[in-house]
Short mmCIF file of C-alpha atoms and ligand atoms in Angstrom, two decimals:
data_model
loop_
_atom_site.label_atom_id
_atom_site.label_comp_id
_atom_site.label_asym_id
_atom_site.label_seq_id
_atom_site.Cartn_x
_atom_site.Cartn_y
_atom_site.Cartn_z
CA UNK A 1 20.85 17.18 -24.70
CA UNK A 2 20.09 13.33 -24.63
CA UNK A 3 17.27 11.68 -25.65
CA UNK A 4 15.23 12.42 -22.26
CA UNK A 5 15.04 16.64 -23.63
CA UNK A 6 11.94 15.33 -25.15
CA UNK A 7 10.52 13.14 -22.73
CA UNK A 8 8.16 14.43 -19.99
CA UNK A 9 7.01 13.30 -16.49
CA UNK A 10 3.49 13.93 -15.61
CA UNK A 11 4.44 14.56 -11.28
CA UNK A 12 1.96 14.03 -8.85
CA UNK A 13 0.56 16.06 -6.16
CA UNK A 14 3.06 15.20 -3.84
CA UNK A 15 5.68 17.38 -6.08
CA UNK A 16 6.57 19.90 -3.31
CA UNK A 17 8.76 17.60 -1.32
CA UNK A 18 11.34 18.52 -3.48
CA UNK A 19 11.82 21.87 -2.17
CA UNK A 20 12.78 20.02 1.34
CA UNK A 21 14.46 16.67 -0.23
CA UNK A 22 17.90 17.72 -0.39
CA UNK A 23 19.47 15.22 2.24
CA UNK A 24 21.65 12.68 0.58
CA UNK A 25 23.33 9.75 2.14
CA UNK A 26 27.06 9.53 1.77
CA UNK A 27 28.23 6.06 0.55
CA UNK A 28 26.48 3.28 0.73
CA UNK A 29 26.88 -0.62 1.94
CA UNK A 30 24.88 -3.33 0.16
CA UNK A 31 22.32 -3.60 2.30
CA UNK A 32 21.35 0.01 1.93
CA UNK A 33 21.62 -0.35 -2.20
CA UNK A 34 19.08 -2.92 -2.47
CA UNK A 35 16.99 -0.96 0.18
CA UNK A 36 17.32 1.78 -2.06
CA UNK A 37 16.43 -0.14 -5.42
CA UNK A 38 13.35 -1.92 -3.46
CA UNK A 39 12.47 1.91 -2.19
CA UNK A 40 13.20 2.95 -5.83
CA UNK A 41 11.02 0.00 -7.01
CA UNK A 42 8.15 0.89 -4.96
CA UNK A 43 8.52 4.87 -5.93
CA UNK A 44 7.96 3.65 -9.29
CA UNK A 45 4.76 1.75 -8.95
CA UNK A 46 3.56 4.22 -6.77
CA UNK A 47 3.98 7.16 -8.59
CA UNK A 48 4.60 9.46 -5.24
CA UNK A 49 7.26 11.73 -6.92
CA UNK A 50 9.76 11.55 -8.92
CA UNK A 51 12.15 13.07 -6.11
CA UNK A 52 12.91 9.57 -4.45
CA UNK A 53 13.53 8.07 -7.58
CA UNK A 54 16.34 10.51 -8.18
CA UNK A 55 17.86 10.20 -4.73
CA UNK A 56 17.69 6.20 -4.91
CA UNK A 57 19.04 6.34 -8.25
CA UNK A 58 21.90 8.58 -6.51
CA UNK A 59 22.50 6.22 -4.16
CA UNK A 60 22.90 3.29 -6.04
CA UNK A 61 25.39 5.36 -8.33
CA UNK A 62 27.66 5.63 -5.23
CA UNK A 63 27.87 1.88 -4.52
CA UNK A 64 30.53 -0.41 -5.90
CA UNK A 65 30.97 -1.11 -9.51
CA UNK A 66 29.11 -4.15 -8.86
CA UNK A 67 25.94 -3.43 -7.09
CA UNK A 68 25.48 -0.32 -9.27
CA UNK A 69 25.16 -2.91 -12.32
CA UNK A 70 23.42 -5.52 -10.57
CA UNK A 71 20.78 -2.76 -9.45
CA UNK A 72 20.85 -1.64 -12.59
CA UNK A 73 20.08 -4.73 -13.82
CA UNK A 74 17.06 -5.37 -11.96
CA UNK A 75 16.10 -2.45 -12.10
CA UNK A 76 15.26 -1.84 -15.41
CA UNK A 77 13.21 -5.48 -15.57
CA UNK A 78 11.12 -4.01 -12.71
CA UNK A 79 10.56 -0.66 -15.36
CA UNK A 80 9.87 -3.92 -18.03
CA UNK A 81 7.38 -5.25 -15.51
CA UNK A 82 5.17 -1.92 -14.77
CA UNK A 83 5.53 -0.56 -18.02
CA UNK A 84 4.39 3.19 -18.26
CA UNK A 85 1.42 4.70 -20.04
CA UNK A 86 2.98 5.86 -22.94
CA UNK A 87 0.22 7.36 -24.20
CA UNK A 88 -0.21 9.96 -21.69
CA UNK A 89 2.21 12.75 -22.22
CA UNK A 90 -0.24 15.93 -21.03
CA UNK A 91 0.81 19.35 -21.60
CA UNK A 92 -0.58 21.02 -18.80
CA UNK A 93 2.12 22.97 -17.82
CA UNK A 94 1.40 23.02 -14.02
CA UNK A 95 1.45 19.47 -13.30
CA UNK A 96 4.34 18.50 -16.68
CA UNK A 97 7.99 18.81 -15.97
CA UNK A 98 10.79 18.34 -18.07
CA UNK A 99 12.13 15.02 -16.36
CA UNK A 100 15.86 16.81 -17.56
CA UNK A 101 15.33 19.63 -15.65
CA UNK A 102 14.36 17.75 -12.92
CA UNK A 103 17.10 15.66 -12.47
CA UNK A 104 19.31 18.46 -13.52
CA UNK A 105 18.39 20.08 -9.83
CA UNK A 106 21.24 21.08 -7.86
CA UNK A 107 19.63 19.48 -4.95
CA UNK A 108 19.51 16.37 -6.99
CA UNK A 109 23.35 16.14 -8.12
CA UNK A 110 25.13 13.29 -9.46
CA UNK A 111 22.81 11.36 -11.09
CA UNK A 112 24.21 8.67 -13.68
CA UNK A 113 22.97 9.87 -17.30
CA UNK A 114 22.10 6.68 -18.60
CA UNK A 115 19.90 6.11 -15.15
CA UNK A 116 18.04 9.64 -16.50
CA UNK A 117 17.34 7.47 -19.73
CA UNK A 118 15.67 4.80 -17.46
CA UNK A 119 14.19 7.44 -14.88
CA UNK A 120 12.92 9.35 -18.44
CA UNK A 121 10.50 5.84 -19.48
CA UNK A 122 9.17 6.08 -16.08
CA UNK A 123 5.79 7.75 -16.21
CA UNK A 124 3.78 7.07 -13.36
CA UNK A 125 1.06 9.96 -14.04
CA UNK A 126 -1.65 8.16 -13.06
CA UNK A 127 -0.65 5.49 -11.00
CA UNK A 128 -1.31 5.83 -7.33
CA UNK A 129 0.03 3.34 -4.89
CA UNK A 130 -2.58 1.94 -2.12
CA UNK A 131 -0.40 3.68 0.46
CA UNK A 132 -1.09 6.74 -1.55
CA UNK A 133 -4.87 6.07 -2.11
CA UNK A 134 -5.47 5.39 1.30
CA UNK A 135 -3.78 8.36 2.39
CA UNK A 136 -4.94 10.70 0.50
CA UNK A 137 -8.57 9.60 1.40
CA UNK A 138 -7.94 10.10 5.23
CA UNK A 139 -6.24 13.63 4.23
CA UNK A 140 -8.67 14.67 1.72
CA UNK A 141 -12.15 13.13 2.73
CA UNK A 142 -14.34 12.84 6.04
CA UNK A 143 -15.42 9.53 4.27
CA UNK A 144 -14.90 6.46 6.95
CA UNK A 145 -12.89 3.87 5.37
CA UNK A 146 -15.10 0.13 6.05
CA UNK A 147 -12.16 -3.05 6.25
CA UNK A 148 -13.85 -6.32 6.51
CA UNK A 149 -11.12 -8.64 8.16
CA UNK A 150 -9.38 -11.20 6.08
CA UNK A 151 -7.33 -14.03 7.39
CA UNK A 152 -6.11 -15.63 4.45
CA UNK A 153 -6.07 -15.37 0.28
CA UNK A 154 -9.50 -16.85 0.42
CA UNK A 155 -10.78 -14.50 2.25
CA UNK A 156 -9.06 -11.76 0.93
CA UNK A 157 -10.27 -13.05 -2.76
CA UNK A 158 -13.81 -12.64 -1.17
CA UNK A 159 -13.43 -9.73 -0.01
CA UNK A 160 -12.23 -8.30 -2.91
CA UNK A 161 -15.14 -9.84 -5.36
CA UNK A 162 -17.75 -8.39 -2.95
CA UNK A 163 -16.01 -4.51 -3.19
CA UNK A 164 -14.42 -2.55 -0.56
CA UNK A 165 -12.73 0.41 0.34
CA UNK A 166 -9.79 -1.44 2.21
CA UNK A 167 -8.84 -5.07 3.74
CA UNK A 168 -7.99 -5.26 6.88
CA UNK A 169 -5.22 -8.29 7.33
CA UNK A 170 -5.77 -9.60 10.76
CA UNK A 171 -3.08 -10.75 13.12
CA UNK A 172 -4.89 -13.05 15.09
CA UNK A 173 -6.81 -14.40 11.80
CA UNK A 174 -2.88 -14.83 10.17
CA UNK A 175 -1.59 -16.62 13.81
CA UNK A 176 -4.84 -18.97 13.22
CA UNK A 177 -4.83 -19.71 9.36
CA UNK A 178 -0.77 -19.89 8.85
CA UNK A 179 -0.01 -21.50 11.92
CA UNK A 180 -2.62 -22.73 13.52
CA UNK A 181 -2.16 -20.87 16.93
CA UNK A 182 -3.57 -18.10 18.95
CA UNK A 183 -3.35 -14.53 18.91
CA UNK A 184 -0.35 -14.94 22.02
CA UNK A 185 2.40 -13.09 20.09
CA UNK A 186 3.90 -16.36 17.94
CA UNK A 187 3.18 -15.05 14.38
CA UNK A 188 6.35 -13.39 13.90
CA UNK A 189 7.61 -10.57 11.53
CA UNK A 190 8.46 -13.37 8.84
CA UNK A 191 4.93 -14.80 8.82
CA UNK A 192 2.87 -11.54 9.05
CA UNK A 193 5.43 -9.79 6.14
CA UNK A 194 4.56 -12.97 4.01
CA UNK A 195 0.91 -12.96 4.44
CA UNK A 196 0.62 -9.52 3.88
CA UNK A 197 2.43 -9.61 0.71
CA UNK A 198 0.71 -12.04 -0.65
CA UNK A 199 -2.61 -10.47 0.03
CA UNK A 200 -1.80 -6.95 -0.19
CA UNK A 201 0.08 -8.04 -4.37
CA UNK A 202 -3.79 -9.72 -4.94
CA UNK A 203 -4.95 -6.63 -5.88
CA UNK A 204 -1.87 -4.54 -6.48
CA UNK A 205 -2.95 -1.57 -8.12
CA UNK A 206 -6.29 -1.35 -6.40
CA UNK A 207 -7.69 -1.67 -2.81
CA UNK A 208 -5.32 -0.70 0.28
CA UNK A 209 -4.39 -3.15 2.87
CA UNK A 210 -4.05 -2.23 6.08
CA UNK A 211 -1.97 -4.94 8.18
CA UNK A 212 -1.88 -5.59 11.88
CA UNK A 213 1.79 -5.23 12.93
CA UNK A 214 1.25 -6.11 16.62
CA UNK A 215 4.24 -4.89 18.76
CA UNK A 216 6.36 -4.57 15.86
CA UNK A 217 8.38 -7.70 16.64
CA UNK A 218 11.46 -6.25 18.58
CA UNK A 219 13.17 -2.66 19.62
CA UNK A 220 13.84 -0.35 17.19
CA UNK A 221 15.51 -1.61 14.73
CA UNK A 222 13.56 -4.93 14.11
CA UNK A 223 10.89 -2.10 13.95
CA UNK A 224 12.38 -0.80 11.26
CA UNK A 225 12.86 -3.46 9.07
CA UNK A 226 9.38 -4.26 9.88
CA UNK A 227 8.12 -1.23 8.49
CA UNK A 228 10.48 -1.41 5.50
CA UNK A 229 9.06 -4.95 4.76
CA UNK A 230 5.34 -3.97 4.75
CA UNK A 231 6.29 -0.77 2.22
CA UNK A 232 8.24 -3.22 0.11
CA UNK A 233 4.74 -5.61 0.39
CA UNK A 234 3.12 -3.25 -0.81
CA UNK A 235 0.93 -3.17 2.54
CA UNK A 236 -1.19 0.68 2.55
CA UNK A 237 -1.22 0.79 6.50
CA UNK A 238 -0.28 -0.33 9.76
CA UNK A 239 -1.18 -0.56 13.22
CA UNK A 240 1.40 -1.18 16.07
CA UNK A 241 0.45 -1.44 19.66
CA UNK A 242 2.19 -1.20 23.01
CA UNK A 243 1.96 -4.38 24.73
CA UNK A 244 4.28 -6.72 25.96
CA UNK A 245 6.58 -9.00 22.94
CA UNK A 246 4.42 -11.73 25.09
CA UNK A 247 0.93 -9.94 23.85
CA UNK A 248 -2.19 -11.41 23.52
CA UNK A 249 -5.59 -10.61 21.45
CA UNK A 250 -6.98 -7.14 22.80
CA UNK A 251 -10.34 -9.17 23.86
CA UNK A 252 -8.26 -11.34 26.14
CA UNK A 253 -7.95 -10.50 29.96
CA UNK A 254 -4.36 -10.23 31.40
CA UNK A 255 -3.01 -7.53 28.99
CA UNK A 256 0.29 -6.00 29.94
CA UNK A 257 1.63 -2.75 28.19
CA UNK A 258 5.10 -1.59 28.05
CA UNK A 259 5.83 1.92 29.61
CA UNK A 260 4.69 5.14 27.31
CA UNK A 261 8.74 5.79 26.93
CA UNK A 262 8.83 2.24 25.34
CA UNK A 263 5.72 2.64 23.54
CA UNK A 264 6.91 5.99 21.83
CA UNK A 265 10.05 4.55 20.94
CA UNK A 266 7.95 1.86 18.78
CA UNK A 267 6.24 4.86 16.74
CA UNK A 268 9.26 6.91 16.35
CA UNK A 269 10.91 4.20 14.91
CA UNK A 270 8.26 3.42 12.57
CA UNK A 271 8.05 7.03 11.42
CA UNK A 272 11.41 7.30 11.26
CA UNK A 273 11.47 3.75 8.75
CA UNK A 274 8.40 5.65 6.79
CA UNK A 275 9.86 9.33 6.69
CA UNK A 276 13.23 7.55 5.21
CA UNK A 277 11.69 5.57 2.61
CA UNK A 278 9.37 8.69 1.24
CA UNK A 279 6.08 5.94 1.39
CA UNK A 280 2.71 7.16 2.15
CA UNK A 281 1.68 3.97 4.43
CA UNK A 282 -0.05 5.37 7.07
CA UNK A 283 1.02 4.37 10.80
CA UNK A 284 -1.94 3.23 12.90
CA UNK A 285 -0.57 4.04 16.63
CA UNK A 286 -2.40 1.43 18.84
CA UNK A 287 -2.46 1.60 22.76
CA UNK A 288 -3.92 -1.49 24.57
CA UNK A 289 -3.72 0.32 28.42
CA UNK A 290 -7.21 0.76 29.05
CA UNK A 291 -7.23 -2.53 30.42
CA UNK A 292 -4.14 -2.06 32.94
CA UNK A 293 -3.78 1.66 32.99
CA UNK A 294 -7.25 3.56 32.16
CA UNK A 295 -8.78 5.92 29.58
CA UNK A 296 -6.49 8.98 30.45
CA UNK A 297 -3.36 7.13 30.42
CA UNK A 298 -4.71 5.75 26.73
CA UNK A 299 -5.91 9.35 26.12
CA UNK A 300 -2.24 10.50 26.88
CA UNK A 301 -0.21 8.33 24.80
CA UNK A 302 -1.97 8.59 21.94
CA UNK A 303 -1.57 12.12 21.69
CA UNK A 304 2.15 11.84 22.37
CA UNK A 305 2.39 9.38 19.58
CA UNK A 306 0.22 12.07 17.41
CA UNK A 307 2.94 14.47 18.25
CA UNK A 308 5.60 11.62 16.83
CA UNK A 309 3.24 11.67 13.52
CA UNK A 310 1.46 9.05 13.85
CA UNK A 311 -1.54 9.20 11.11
CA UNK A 312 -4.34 7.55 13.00
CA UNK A 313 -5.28 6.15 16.43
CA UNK A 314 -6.05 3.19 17.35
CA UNK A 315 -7.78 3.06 21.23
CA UNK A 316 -8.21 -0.85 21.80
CA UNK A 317 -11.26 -2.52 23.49
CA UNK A 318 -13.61 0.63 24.42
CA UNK A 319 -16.06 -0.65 27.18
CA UNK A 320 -18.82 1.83 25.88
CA UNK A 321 -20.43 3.73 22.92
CA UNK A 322 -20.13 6.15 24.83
CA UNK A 323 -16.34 5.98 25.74
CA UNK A 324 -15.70 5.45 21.62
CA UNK A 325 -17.91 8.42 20.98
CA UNK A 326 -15.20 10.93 23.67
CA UNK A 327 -12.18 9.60 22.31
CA UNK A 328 -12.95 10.60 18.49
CA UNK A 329 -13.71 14.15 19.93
CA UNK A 330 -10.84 14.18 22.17
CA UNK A 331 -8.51 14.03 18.90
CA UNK A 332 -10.47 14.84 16.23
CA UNK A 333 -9.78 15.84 13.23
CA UNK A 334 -6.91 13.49 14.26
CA UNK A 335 -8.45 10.01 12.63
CA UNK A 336 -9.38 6.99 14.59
CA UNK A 337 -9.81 3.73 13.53
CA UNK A 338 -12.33 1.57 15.57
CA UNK A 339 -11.88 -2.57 15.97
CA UNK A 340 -14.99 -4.38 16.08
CA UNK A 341 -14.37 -7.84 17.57
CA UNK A 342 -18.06 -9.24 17.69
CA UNK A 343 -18.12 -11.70 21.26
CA UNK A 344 -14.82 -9.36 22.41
CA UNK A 345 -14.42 -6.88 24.72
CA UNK A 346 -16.16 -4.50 23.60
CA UNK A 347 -20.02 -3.50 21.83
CA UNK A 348 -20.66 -4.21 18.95
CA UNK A 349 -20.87 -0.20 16.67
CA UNK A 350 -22.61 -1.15 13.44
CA UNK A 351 -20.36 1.20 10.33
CA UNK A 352 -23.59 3.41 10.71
CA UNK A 353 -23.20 4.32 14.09
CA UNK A 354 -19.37 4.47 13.66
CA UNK A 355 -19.82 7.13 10.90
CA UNK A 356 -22.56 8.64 13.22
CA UNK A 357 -19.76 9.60 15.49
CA UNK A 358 -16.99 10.49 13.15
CA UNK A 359 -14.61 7.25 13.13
CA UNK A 360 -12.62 7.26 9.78
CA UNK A 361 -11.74 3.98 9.72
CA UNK A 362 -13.32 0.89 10.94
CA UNK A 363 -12.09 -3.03 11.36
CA UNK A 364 -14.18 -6.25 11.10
CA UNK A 365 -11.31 -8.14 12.75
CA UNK A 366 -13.38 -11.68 13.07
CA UNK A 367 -15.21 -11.09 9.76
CA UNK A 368 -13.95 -13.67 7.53
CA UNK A 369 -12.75 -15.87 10.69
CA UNK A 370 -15.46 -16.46 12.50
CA UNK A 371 -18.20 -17.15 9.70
CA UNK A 372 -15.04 -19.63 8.20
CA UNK A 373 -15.37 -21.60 11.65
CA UNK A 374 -19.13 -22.22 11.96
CA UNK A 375 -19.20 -23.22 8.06
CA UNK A 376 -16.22 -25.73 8.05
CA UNK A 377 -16.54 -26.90 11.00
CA UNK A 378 -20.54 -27.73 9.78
CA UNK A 379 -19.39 -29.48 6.72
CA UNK A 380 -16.72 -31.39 8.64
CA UNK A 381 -19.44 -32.94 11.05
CA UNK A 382 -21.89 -33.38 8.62
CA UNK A 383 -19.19 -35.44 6.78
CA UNK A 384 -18.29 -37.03 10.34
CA UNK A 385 -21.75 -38.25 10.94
CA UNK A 386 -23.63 -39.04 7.94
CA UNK A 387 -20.83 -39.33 5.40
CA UNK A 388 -21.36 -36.36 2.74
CA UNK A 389 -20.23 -32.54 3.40
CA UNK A 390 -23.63 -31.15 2.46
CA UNK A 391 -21.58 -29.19 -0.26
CA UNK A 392 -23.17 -31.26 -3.32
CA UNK A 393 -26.56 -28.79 -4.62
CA UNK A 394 -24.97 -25.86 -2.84
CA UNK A 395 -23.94 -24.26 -5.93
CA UNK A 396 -20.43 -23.96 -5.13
CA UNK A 397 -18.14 -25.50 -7.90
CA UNK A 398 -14.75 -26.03 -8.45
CA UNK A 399 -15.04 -23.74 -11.45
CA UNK A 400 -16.72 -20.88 -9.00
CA UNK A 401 -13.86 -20.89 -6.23
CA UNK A 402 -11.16 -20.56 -8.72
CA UNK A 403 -13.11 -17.97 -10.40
CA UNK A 404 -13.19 -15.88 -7.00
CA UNK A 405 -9.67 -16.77 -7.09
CA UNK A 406 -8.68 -14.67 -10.58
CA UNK A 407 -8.86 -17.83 -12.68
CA UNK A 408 -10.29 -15.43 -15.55
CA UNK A 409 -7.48 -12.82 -15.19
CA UNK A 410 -4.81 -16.22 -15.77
CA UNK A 411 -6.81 -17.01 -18.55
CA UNK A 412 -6.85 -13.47 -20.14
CA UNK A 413 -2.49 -13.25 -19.48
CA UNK A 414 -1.94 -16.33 -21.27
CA UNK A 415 -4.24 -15.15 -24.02
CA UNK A 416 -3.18 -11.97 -24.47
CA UNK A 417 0.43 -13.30 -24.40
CA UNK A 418 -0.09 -15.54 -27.22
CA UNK A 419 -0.46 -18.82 -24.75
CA UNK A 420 -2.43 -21.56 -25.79
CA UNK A 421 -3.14 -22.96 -22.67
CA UNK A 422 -6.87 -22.20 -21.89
CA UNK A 423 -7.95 -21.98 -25.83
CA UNK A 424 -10.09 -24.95 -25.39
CA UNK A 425 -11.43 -23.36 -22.05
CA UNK A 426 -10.87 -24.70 -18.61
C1 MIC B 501 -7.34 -6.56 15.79
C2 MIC B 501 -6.55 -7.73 16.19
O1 MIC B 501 -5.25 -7.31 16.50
C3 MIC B 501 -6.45 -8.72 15.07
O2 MIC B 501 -5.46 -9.43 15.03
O3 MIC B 501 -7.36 -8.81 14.26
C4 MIC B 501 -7.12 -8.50 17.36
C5 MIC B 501 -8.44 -9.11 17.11
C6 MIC B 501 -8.73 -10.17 18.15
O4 MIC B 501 -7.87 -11.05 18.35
O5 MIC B 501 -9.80 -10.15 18.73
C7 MIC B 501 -7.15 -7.63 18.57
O6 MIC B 501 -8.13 -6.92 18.77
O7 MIC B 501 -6.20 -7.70 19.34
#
């Protein structure tokens, strides 16, 4: 038939969904279109399956006139902006379908035929989102995943030059660096959704970022639109927690949890925000009671937030080795992720010991932070006191920080675009 017969899409591992992905919204308002081009966006960089690019397709072809061809629109400069590896059209005949037949599905009706010619140039084969990656390492590996904590793009640069498996984007470290407060609750949705953009799109194609999401900013629904933002940031994981709006840092005393009924409405909402937009990010259920309420009441609504599908736990502020060595057997093979806040609550577990006794993922919340204090706040004194920072013979150029900060990757864009602006060098 038209000129996708010859085309193929390489699927990925994930291609059984389509046996259960029949459910199709009815009509559509506007808000729900561009939800469904940004979730059709991000199915396309992330290569999960071609199954929710159908259905998103589908449901912008039910909007008005208008939105259809503004989506349209912008949705074929996003397919100009990741453009596919052409040159990989495998054969293998297990993991190659016929991107006609596909669409052709009778669970997959309706689909515009000139959105099959733009679905057809779409050939994410290789591609795997950091949502995906991270996943697929928790589901596939006993590995445990080591996050230094970064608190700003700096630090997130750093991170990145020295080489790790994930970030970890820090709450308190974003309330301190973006607005110069403490971990009490004031970074809101808008702050944390910008900061983990912007760090999480650093490295877009490469190493996960999982993002504090604190309470989740609200009930329900502001949980939801939480939990669309980070997908749409392109944000691997999440953690939410079960405090108070009001919360505080998990090394603080004082803590005050909502009820478990509260609490499990925050992770079925979440699950419900990732189970809608087919994304891999993985939901990080935290519980803070140990401090008000005791191990077994932690114990308890962790597993009921397993039971909601949460992908990991998150049991904040262990007072023992001993106490973080139960709780990974209590749930295992259910994951845990373990937050190291050196000076906190808590003991310091080196990555050793944490692998020792089978945590899968582990947080240097204060990493970046706290090292950033005692250095600038040297420098700052020195400067105070006997007039120079101390900086000068240090080794650390101009030329250096901008280096950490992808200068060479600018300079490579503009030359491979034909620019001219670095041809004399920097
Ligand atoms: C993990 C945490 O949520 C963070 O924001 O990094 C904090 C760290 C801290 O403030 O000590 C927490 O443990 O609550």
């Amino acid at each position: 038939m038209s000129t996708t017969s010859s085309m193929f899409l390489t699927l990925t591992p994930a291609m059984p969904h389509v046996e259960n992905s029949n459910h199709v919204p009815g009509p559509i308002d506007h808000v729900t279109l561009n939800l469904a081009v940004e979730s059709l966006t991000y199915h396309i960089v992330s290569g999960d399956t071609l199954v929710p690019i159908a259905k998103s397709l589908r449901e912008a072809s039910v909007g008005d006139e208008s939105s259809v061809s503004q989506s349209k629109g912008s949705f074929t400069e996003q397919i100009k902006a990741y453009p596919p590896p052409m040159s990989d059209t495998s054969t293998d005949s297990e993991s190659v379908l016929s991107v006609e037949n596909h669409l052709d599905n009778p669970i997959l009706p309706a689909v515009h035929s000139d959105n099959r010619d733009i679905a057809a140039t779409i050939l994410p084969s290789e591609f795997l989102s950091p949502a995906t990656i991270l996943k697929r390492r928790l589901e596939t590996t006993k590995d445990l995943i080591v996050c230094p904590g970064v608190y700003d793009g700096f630090s997130a640069r750093i991170a990145l030059s020295v080489g790790f498996d994930a970030l970890y984007m820090t709450g308190a470290g974003t309330t301190a660096s973006r607005l110069g407060q403490p971990d009490l609750g004031l970074a809101q949705l808008s702050d944390m959704r910008a900061h983990a953009d912007m760090i999480a799109n650093l490295d877009p194609y490469g190493t996960p970022l999982i993002a504090d999401m604190d309470t989740g900013y609200g009930g329900p629904n502001t949980i939801t639109l939480a939990v669309q933002q980070y997908i749409r940031a392109n944000v691997a994981g999440f953690h939410i927690e079960d405090q108070v709006l009001t919360k505080r840092c998990g090394h603080l005393s004082g803590k005050k949890v909502v009820s478990a009924d509260v609490y499990l409405s925050r992770i079925r909402a979440a699950k419900g925000a990732i189970e809608k937009a087919r994304s891999d990010i993985v939901l990080i259920a935290r519980t803070d009671a140990l401090q008000q309420l005791g191990y077994d009441e932690c114990v308890a609504r962790l597993h009921a937030a397993r039971a909601l599908g949460a992908d990991v736990g998150l049991l904040e502020g262990f007072r023992s080795k001993e106490q973080a060595a139960q709780a990974v057997k209590e749930f295992a093979p259910w994951p845990l992720l373990l937050n190291i806040v050196e000076n906190g609550h808590s003991p310091l577990i080196t990555v050793d010991e944490a692998r020792e006794m089978g945590f899968r993922i582990i947080i240097f919340s204060f990493a970046g932070l706290a090292p950033a204090y005692g250095a600038i706040k040297g420098a700052y004194e020195k400067l105070k006191t006997e007039g120079v920072t101390g900086i000068q013979g240090s080794g650390v150029t101009p030329r250096g920080i901008f280096d950490v900060c992808g200068l060479r990757d600018c300079m490579r864009i503009d030359e491979e675009a034909g620019g001219e602006d670095f041809k004399d060098g920097v």
